[in-house]
Coordinates of C-alpha atoms in Angstrom, one line a residue:
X849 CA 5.9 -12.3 -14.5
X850 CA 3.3 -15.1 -14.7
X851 CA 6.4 -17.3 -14.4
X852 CA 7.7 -16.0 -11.3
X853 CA 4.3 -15.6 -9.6
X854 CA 3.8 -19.4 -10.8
X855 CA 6.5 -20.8 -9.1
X856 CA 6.8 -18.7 -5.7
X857 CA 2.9 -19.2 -5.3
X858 CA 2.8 -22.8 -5.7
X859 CA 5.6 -23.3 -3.0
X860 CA 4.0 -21.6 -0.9
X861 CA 0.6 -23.3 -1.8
X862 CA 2.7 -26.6 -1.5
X863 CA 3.4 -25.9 2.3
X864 CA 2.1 -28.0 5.3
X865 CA 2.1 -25.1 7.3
X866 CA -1.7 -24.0 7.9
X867 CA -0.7 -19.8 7.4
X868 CA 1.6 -17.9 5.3
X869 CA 2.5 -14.5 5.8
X870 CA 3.8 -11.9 3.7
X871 CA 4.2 -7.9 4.7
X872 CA 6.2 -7.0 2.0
X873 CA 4.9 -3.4 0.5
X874 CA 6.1 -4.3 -3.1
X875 CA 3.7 -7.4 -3.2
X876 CA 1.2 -5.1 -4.2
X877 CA 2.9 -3.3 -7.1
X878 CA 4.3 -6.5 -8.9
X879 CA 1.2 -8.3 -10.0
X880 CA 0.6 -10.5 -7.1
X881 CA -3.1 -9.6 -7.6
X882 CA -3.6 -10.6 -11.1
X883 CA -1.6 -14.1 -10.5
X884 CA -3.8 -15.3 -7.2
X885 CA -5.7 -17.7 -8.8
X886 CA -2.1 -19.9 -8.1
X887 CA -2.6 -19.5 -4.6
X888 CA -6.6 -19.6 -4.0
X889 CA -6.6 -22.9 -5.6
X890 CA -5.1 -24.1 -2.5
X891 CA -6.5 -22.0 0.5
X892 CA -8.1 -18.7 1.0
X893 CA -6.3 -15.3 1.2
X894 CA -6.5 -12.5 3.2
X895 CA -5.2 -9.0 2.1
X896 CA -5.0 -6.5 5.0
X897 CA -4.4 -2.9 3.6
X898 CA -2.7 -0.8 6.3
X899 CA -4.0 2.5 5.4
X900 CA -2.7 5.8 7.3
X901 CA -3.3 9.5 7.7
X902 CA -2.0 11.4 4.5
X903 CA -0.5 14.3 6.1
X904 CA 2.0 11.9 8.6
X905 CA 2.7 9.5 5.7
X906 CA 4.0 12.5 3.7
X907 CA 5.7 14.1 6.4
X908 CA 7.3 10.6 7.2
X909 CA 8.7 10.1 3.4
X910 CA 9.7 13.3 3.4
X911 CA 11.6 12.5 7.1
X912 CA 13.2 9.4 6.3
X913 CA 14.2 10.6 2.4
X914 CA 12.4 8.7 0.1
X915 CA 11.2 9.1 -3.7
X916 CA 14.3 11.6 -4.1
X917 CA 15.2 10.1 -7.4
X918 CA 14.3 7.8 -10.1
X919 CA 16.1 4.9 -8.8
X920 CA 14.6 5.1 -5.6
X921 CA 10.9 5.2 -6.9
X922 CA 11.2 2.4 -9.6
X923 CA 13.2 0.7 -7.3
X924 CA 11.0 0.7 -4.1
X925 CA 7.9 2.9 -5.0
X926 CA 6.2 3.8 -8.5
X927 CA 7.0 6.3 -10.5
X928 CA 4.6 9.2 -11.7
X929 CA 5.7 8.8 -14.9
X930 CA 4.7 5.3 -15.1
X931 CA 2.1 5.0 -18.1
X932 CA 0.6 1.9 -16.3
X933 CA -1.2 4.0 -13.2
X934 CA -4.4 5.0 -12.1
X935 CA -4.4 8.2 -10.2
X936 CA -3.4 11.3 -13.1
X937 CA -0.3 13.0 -12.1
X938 CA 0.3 16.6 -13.3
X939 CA 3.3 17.7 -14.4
X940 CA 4.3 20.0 -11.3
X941 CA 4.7 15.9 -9.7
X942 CA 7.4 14.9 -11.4
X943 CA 9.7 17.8 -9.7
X944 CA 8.4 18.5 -6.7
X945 CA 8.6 16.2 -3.8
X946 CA 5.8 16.8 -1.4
X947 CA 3.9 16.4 -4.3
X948 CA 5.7 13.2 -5.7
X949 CA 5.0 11.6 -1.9
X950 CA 1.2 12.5 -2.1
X951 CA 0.7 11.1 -5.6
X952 CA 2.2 7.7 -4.5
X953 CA 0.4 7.2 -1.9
X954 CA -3.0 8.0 -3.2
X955 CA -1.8 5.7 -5.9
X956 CA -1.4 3.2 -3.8
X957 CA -4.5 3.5 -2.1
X958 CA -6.2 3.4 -5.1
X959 CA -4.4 0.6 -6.5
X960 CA -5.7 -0.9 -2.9
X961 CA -9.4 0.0 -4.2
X962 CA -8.6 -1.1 -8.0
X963 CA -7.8 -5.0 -6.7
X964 CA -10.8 -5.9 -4.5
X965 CA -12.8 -4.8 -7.3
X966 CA -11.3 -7.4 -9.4
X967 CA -11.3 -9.5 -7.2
X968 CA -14.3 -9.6 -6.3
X969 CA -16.5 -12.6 -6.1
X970 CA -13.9 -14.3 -5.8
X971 CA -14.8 -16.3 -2.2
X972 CA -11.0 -17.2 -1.3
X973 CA -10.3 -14.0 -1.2
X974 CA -10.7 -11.8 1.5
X975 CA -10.3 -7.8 2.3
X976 CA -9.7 -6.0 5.6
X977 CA -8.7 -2.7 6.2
X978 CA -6.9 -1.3 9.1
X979 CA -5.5 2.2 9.7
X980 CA -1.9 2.4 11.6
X981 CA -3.7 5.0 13.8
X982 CA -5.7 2.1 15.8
X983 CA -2.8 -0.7 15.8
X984 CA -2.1 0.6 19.4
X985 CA -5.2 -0.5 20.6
X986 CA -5.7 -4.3 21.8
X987 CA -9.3 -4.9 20.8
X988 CA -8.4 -3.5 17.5
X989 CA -5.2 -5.8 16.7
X990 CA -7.5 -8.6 18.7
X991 CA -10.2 -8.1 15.8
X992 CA -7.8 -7.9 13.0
X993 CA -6.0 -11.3 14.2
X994 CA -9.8 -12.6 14.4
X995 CA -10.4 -11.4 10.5
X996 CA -7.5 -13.2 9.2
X997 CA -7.8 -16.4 11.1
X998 CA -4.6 -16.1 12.6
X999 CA -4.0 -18.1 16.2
X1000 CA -3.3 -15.4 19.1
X1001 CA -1.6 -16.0 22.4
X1002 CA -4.5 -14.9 24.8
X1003 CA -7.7 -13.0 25.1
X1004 CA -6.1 -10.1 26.2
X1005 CA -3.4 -8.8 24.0
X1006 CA -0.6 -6.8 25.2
X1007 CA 0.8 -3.9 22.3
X1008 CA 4.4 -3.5 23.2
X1009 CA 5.7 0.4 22.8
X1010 CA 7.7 1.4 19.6
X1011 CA 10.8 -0.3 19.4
X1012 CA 12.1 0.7 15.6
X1013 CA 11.3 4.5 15.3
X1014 CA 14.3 5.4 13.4
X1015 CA 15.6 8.9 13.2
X1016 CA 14.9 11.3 10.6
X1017 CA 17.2 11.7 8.0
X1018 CA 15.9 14.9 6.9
X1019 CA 14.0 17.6 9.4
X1020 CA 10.9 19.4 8.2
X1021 CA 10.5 23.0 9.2
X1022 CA 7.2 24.0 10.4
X1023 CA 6.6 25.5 7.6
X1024 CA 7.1 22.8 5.4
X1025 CA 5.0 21.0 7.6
X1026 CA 2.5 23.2 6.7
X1027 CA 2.6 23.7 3.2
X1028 CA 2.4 19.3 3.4
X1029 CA -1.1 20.1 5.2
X1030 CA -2.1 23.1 1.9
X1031 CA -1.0 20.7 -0.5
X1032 CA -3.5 18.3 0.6
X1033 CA -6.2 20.0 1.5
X1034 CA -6.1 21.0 -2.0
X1035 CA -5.5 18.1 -3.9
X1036 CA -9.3 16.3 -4.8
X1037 CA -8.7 12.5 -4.3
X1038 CA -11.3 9.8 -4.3
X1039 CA -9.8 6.2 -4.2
X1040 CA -13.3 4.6 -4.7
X1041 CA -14.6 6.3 -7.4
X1042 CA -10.7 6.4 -9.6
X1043 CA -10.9 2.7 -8.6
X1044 CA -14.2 2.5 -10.3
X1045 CA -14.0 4.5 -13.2
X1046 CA -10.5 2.3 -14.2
X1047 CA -12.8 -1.0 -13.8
X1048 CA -15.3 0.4 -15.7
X1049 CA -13.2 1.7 -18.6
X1050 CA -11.5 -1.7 -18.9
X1051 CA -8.1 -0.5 -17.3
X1052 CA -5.4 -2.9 -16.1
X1053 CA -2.7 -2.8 -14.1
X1054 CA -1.1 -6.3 -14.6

């Protein structure tokens, strides 16, 4: 993995160009963390975590199909059975699919948590955090654009409407809808303090 990580960050590093962006969601889950030194040797990086509501991210997997199998998580997503993860899951995850959905992401926002404490101290690298919520609001995309030192076309922005909403592939009832809002509301999840604890226990993910 060191290998790979080597050789795609030191093209990039190698570039004239004075940005590089990358919004690929599996960057996160394939040990681009652990192998940044490759590319803050050359230039400062900024990791934006897009975070979202919990209950429309699970009703959106749930919509568009995904984590229905084994292939489909370790292809795309993590699995719960991975032994290399942070948040616990209980058994009950493994079968049932709200449940699946709500484990990754807290995983993932964990994992989110997890980096910037190992990274920290490290000045070339820089967090911001941004909720898909607010990315329909100029000042807030203006900001963001700001934060990562990116050039923008004017002072005042203009959001265009959504162009790629793609139909649902599955339809939730509204009482699945509703059992998505019980599961949550009882599930105890604190990114910071899992994020923490790993840290502190000497856990790694890469």
């Amino acid at each position: 993995m060191r290998g790979f990580w080597e050789q795609k960050l030191a093209r990039i590093a190698g570039t004239t160009s004075s940005h590089y962006l990358e919004t690929s969601h599996l960057l996160m889950k394939a040990g681009l963390a652990e192998n940044i030194d490759v590319l803050t040797a050359a230039g400062t990086v900024h990791f934006v975590v897009l975070e979202r509501d919990l209950a429309a991210t699970v009703r959106s997997y749930r919509r568009r199909g995904d984590l229905t199998n084994r292939v489909n998580m370790r292809l795309w997503c993590l699995d719960p059975d991975y032994p290399r993860k942070i948040v616990k899951a209980e058994p009950a995850m493994a079968r049932d699919r709200d449940d699946i959905c709500l484990w990754y992401i807290c995983e993932v926002m964990t994992r989110a948590a997890y980096y910037r404490r190992i990274l920290a101290g490290n000045e070339r690298v820089v967090f911001h955090y941004a909720s898909l919520e607010t990315l329909a609001d100029p000042a807030t995309v203006t900001a963001l654009l700001d934060g990562v030192q990116l050039p923008r076309p004017s002072a005042n922005l203009t959001i265009p409407g959504r162009v790629n909403e793609s139909s649902p592939n599955q339809r939730l009832t509204p009482d699945e809808a509703r059992r998505i809002d019980t599961v949550i509301a009882n599930y105890p999840f604190d990114a910071d303090a899992l994020a923490d604890d790993c840290v502190e226990k000497g856990g790694r993910l890469g």
